[in-house]
XYZ file of C-alpha atoms in Angstrom:
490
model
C -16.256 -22.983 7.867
C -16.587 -22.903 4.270
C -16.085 -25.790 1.758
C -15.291 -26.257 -1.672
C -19.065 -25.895 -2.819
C -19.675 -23.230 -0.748
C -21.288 -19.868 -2.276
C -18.397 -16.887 -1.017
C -19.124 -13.503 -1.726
C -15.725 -11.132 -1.685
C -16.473 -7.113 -1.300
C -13.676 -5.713 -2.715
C -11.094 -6.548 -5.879
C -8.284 -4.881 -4.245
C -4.988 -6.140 -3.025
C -7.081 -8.386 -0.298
C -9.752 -9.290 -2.332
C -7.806 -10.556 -5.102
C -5.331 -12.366 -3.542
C -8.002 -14.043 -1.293
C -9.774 -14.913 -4.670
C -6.534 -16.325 -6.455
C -6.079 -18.908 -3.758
C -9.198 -20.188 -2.982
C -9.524 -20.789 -6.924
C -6.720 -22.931 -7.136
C -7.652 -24.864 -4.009
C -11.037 -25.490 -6.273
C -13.512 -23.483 -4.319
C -16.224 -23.037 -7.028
C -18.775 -20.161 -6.501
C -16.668 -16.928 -5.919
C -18.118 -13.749 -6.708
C -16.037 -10.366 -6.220
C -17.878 -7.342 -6.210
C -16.525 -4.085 -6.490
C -17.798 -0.412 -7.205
C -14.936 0.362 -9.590
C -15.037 -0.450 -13.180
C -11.506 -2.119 -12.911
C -12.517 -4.574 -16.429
C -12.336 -1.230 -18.184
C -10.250 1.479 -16.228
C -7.716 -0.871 -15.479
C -6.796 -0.310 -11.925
C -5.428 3.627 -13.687
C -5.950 5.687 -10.424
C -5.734 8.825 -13.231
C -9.328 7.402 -14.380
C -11.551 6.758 -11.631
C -10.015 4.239 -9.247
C -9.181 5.720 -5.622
C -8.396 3.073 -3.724
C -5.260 2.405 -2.103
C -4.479 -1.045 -4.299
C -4.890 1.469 -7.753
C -1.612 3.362 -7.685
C 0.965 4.151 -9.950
C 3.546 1.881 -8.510
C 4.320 0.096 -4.608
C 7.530 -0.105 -2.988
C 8.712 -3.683 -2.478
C 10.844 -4.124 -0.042
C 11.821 -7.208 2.241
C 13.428 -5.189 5.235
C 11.046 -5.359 7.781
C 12.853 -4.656 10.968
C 12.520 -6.895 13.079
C 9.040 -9.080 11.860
C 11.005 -11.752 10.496
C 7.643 -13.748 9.137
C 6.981 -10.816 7.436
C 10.223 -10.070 6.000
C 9.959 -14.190 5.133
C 6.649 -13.567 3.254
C 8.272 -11.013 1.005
C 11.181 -12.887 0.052
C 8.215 -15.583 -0.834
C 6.608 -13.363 -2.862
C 9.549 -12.165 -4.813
C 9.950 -15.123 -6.294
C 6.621 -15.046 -7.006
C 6.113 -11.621 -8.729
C 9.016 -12.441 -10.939
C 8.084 -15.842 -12.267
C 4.508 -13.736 -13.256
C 7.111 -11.556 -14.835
C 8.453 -14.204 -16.881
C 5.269 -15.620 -17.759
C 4.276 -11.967 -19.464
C 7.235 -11.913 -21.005
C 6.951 -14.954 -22.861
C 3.743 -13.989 -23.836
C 1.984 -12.908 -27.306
C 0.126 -9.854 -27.204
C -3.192 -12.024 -27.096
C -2.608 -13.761 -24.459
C -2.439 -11.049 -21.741
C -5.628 -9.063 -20.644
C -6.370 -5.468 -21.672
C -3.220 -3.352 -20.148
C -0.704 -5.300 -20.182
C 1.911 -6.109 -23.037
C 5.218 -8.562 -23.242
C 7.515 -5.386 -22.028
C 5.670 -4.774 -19.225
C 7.295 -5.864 -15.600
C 5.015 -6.216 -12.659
C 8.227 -6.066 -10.338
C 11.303 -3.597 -11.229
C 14.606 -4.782 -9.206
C 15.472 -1.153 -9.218
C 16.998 -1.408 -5.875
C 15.036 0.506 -2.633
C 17.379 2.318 -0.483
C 15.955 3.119 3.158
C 17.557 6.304 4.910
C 17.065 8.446 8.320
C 18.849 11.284 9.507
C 22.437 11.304 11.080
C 24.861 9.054 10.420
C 24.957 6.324 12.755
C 22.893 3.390 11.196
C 20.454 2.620 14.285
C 16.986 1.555 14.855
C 14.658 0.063 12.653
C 16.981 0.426 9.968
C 20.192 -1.717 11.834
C 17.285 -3.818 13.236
C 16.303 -5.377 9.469
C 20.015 -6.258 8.600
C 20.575 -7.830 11.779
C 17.243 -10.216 10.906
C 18.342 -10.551 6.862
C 21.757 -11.954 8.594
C 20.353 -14.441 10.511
C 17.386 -15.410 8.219
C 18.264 -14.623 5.361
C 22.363 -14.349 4.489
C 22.303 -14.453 0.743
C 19.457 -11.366 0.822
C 21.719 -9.798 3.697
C 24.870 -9.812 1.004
C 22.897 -7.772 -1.183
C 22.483 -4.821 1.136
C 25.029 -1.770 1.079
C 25.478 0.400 4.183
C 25.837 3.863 3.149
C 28.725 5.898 4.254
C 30.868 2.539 4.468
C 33.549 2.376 1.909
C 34.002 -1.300 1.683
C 30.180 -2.148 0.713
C 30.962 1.151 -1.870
C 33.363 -1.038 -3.301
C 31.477 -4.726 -2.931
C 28.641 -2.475 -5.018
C 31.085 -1.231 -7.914
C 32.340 -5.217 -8.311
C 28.664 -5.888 -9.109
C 27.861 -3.074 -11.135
C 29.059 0.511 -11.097
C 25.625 1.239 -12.110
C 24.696 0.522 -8.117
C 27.061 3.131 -7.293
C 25.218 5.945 -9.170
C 22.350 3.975 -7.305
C 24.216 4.254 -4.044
C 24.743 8.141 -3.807
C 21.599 8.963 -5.598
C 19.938 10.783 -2.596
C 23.348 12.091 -0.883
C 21.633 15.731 -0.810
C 18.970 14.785 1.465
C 19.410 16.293 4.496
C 22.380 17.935 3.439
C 24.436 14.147 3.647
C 23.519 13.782 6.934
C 22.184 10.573 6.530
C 22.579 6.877 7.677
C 20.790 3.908 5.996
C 21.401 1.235 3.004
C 20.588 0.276 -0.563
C 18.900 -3.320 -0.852
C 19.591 -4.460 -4.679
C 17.115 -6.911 -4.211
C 14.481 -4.327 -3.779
C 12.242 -2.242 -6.003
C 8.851 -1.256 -7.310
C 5.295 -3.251 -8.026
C 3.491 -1.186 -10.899
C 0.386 -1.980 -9.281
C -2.358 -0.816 -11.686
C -0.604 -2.924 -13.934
C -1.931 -6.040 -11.792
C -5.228 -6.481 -13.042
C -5.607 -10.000 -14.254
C -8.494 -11.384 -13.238
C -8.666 -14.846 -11.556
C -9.880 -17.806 -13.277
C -13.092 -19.366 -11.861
C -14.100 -16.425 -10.086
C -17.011 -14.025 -11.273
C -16.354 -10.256 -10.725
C -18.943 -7.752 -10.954
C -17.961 -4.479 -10.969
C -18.735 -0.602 -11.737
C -21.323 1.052 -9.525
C -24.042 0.677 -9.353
C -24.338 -2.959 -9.977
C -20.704 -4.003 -7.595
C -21.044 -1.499 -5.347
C -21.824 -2.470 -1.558
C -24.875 -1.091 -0.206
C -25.733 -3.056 2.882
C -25.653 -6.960 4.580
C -28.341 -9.326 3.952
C -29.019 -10.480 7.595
C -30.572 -13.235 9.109
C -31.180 -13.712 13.127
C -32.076 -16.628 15.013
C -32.433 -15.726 18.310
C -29.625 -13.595 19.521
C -28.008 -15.022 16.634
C -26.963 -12.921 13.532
C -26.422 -14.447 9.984
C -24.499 -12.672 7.209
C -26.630 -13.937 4.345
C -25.448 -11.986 1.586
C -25.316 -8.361 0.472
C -27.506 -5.742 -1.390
C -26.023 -3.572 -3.726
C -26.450 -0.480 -5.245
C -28.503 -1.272 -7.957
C -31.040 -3.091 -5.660
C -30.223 -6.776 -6.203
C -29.847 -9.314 -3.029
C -26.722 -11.777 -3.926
C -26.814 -14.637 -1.372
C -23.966 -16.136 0.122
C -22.827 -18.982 3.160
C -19.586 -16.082 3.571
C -19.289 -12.794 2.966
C -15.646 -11.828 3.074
C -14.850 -7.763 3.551
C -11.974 -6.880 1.539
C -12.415 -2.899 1.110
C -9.453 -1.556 1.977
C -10.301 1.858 3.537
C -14.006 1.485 3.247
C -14.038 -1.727 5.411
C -15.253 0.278 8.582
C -18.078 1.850 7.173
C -19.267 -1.732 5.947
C -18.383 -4.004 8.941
C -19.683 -1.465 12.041
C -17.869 -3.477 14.373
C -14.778 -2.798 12.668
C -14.062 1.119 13.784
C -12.221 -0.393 16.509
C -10.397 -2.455 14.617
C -9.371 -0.626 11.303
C -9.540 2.645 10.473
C -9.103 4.870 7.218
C -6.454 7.238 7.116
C -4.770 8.979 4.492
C -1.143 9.397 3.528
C -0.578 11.847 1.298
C 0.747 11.628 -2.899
C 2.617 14.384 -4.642
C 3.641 13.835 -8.332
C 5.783 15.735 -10.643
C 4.737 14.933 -14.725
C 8.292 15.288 -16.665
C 7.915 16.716 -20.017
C 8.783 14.116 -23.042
C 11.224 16.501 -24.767
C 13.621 16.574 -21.012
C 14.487 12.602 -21.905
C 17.705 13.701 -19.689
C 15.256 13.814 -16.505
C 13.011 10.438 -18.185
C 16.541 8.279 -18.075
C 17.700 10.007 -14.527
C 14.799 8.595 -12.996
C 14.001 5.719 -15.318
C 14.232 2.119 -12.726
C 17.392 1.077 -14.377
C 19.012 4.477 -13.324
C 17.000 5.360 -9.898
C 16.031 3.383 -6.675
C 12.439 4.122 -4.882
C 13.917 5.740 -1.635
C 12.203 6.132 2.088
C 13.413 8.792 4.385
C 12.391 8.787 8.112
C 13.200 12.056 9.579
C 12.593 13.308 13.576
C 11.553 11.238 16.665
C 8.472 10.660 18.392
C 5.065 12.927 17.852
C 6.757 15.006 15.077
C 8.685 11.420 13.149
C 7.429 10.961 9.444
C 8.481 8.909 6.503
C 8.386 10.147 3.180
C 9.790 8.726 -0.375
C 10.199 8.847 -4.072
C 9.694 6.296 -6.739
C 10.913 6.109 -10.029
C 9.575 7.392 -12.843
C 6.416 5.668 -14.811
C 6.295 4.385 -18.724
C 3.863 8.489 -18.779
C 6.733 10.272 -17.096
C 5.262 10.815 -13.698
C 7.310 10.637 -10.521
C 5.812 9.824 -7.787
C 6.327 11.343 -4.085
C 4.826 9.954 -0.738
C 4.473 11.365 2.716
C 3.077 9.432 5.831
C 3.283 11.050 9.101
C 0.554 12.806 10.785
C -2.452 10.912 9.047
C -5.565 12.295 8.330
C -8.832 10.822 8.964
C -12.503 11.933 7.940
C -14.720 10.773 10.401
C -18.758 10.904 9.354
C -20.940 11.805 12.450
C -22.692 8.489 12.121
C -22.463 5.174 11.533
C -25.441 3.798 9.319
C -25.546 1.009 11.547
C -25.580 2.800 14.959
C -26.017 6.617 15.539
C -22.925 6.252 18.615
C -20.073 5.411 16.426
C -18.109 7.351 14.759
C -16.234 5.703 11.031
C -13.873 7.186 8.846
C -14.630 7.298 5.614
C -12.385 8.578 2.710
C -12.643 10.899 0.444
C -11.178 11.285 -2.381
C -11.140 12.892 -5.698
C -14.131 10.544 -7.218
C -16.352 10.745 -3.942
C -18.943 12.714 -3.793
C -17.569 15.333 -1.483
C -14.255 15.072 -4.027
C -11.139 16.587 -2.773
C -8.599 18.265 -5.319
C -5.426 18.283 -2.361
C -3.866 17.032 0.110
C -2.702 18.233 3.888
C -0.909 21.205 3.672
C 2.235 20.206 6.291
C 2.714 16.471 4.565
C 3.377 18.510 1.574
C 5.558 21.237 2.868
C 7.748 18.231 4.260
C 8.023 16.569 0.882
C 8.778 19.655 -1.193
C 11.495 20.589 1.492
C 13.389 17.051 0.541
C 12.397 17.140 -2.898
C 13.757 20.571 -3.491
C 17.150 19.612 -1.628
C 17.699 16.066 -2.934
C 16.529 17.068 -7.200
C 17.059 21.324 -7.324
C 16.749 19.963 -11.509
C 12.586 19.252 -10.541
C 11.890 22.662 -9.007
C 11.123 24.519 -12.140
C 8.171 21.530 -12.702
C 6.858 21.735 -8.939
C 4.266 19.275 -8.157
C 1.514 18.984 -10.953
C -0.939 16.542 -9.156
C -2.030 15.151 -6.160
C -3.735 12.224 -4.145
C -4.692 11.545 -0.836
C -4.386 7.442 -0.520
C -6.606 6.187 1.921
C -5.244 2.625 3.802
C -7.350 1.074 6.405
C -4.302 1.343 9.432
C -5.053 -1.208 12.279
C -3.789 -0.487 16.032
C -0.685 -2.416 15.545
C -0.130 -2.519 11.719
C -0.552 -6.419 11.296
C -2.867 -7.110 9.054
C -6.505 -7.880 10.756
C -7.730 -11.324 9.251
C -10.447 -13.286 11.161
C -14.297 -14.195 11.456
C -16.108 -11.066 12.868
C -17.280 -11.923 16.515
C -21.217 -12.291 16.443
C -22.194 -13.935 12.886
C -21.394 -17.350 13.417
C -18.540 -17.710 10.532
C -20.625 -16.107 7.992
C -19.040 -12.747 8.043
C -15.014 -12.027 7.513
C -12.932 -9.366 7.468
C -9.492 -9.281 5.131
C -7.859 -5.739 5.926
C -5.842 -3.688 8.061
C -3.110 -3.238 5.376
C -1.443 -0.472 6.931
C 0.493 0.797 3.630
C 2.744 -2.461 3.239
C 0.077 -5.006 1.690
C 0.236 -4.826 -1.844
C 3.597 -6.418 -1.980
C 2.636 -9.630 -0.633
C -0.375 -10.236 -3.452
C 1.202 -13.378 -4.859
C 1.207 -15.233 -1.528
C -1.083 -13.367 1.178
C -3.927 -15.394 0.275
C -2.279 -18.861 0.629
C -2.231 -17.936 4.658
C -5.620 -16.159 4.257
C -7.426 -19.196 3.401
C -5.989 -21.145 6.421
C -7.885 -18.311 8.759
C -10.626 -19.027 6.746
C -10.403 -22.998 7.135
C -9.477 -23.145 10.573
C -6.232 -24.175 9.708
C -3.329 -22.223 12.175
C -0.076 -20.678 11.046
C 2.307 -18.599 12.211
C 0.254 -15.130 11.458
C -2.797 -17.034 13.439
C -2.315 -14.794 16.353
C -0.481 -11.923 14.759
C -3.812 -11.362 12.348
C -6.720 -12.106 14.898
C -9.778 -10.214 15.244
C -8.944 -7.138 17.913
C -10.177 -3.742 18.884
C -8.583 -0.639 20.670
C -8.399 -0.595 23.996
C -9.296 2.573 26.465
C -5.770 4.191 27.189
C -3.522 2.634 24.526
C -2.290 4.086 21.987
C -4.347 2.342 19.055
C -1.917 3.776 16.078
C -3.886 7.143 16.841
C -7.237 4.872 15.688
C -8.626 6.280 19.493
C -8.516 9.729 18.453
C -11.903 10.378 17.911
C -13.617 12.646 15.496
C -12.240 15.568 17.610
C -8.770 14.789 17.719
C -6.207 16.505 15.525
C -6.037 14.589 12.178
C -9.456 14.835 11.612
C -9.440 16.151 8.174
C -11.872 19.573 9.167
C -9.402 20.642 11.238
C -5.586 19.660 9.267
C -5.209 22.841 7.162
C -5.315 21.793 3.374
C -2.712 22.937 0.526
C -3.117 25.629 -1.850
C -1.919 25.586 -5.705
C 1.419 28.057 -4.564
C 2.385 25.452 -2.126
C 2.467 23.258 -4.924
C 5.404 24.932 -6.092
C 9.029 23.614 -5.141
C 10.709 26.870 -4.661
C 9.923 28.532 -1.376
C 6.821 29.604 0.119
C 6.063 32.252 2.166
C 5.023 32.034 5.732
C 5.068 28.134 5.208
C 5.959 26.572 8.539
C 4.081 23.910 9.004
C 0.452 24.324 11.721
């Protein structure tokens, strides 16, 4: 176990890795380095200039309707409070005071409202499950959640605001109105590359070559293995009593025991760059005006969730799709020719990619053409595969790895729902790391896939169907929003 003197190494300055740093700061842990190949102290966490992993993104939904995982629908409302106290801190700010990026009108959190919808119009599953655990946990939150179709909540909105109801019926084109769902007011965005503050007492090194992760320093005694440190790109040997992985998508090509445990996968990003002079469509979408939206459309194999966000201080919407995820496994591991890692790729890796899979995006630009017919004449005008490390269950996966004697732990398994929880996460990340049980204790434990289970697709195997050589890939004409030809989906 590690004390307050102890020399911790953190790979990765991503949603994990920061978080984890924050906490065991302020507990007055003393020698923390995070390394990290991207040059966040001058790109900013801007995924538009070099940064591809899945904590560098335009914005994050934050939500605190979690079906029915009422600790982590708990956590959230924890962290609310905490994302908008850092809010008021920035605000009452001088320029000087604030690192590079980030100004006294900036908001990490917009309250923009998040409205979750499915198709039909009977409010069932996972959406009727979260309102039944806001009621009991949470009443005040539940009070500030609108079913749609229901008159009465119409009408509990428009005594708030009448600026909710705008909110409210938004997205009624979606599916032609055949939807169910609700609106939580108490919902909204993170502008996550806007979260780049670094921690105080804790060393960062980053840019590649010198933070970039090239292999463990190990030690054996026996059958005994020692995590002793890491090498990195540029040839140095940094020493360490614990190495924590934090690298989001990339953590299964570091830790080899970890393709059973995490693996990458990639949802895919659309975005649609509004023109300054159409200020019409910049105030439509603008937070104040527009709510980030999910849609969950179909049942079983074919069932996918896709959303829009509002728009960003550059103009750029943002559009998600996660469904059938791709995955890019490599042929080998470097650590043992018999397994097989996904790796992603991405449009700053070597083997850069410049699109995404061609039947997420003929989903998106079916509801984006129905719900907006004002955004077809843009179409989409970029793209971006975002690669999460999914686990077989979607908890999180934070634990000592089996085999190195507390020296080596892993911090991942975000699943696409992390970044929300960066104010608090690390609080309950340090008791893993001390020994010290919670209630995620179990929920978060080392685990691996097992033969004949389902895994969250991780036991597909390099020759199962998301593997990214065999998912046909978009072309620039299905980037447009009106129709394309012969475009039903593989």
């Amino acid at each position: 176990m590690p004390c307050h003197e102890s020399k911790i190494i953190i790979v990765g300055a991503g949603v994990f890795g920061l978080t984890t740093a924050l906490w065991l700061a302020r507990d007055g842990y003393k020698d923390i380095t995070v390394f990290d190949r991207c040059a966040f102290d001058s790109n900013y966490y801007n995924p538009a200039i070099g940064c591809d992993g899945a904590s560098s993104d335009v914005n994050k939904i934050f939500r605190m309707a979690y079906g029915d995982k009422k600790d982590y629908q708990s956590l959230a409302i924890e962290a609310r409070d905490m994302w908008l106290d850092w809010d008021k801190t920035i605000q009452e700010s001088c320029l000087s005071q604030l690192p590079p990026g980030l100004t006294p009108e900036d908001k990490l959190l917009h309250v923009s409202g998040c409205y979750f919808i499915g198709e039909g119009r009977e409010l069932r599953g996972e959406h009727r499950t979260s309102l039944e655990t806001m009621a009991k946990l949470a009443p005040d939150f539940r009070n500030m959640q609108f079913v749609k179709n229901d008159a009465d909540d119409e009408e509990r909105l428009r005594r708030i605001d009448p600026m909710w109801v705008e909110k409210y019926h938004v997205i009624d084109k979606i599916n032609h109105g055949d939807t169910h769902g609700f609106l939580d007011i108490n919902a909204g965005i993170t502008i996550a590359d806007k979260v780049s503050e670094k921690v105080a007492g804790v060393k960062f090194v980053l840019g590649d070559p010198q933070g970039k992760f090239e292999t463990f320093i190990m030690e054996h005694s026996g059958r005994e293995k020692k995590a002793a440190g890491i090498k990195t790109a540029d040839g140095k040997r940094h020493f360490g009593e614990l190495v924590i992985v934090a690298a989001g998508g990339w953590t299964a090509s570091i830790i080899p025991e970890a393709h059973k445990t995490v693996e990458a996968t990639a949802g895919t990003v659309m975005f649609i760059d509004i023109p300054r002079h159409r200020q019409d469509l910049w105030q439509k979408f603008h937070p104040d005006n527009y709510p980030v939206w999910s849609y969950q459309a179909t049942e079983g194999e074919n069932h996918y969730s896709g959303g829009g966000y509002p728009i960003s201080k550059e103009g750029r919407l943002k559009f998600s799709f996660r469904g059938r995820k791709a995955c890019q496994k490599i042929p080998t591991s470097p650590y043992n020719a018999n397994w097989r890692v996904s790796v992603p790729r991405t449009k700053y890796t070597s083997d850069a990619i410049h699109t995404v899979p061609r039947y997420g995006l003929l989903k998106m630009k079916k509801v984006v053409a129905q719900a907006f017919p004002e955004l077809v004449e843009f179409g989409f005008t970029d793209s971006r595969l975002c690669w999460y490390p999914d686990s077989i269950d979607e908890d999180f996966v934070i634990d000592y790895v089996p085999g190195y004697g507390k020296s080596l732990f892993i911090c991942s398994g975000g699943c696409g729902h992390a970044f929300k929880f960066l104010p608090i996460l690390g609080r309950h990340v340090k008791n893993q790391l001390e020994g010290i049980p919670d209630q995620f204790t179990p929920v978060w434990k080392w685990r691996a896939a097992k033969e004949g289970d389902d895994n969250n697709g991780l036991s597909d195997g390099e020759f199962g169907p998301r593997e990214m050589s065999r998912v046909p890939m978009a072309n620039a004409l299905d980037f447009s929003l009106r129709e394309t030809p012969n475009a039903a989906p593989p």
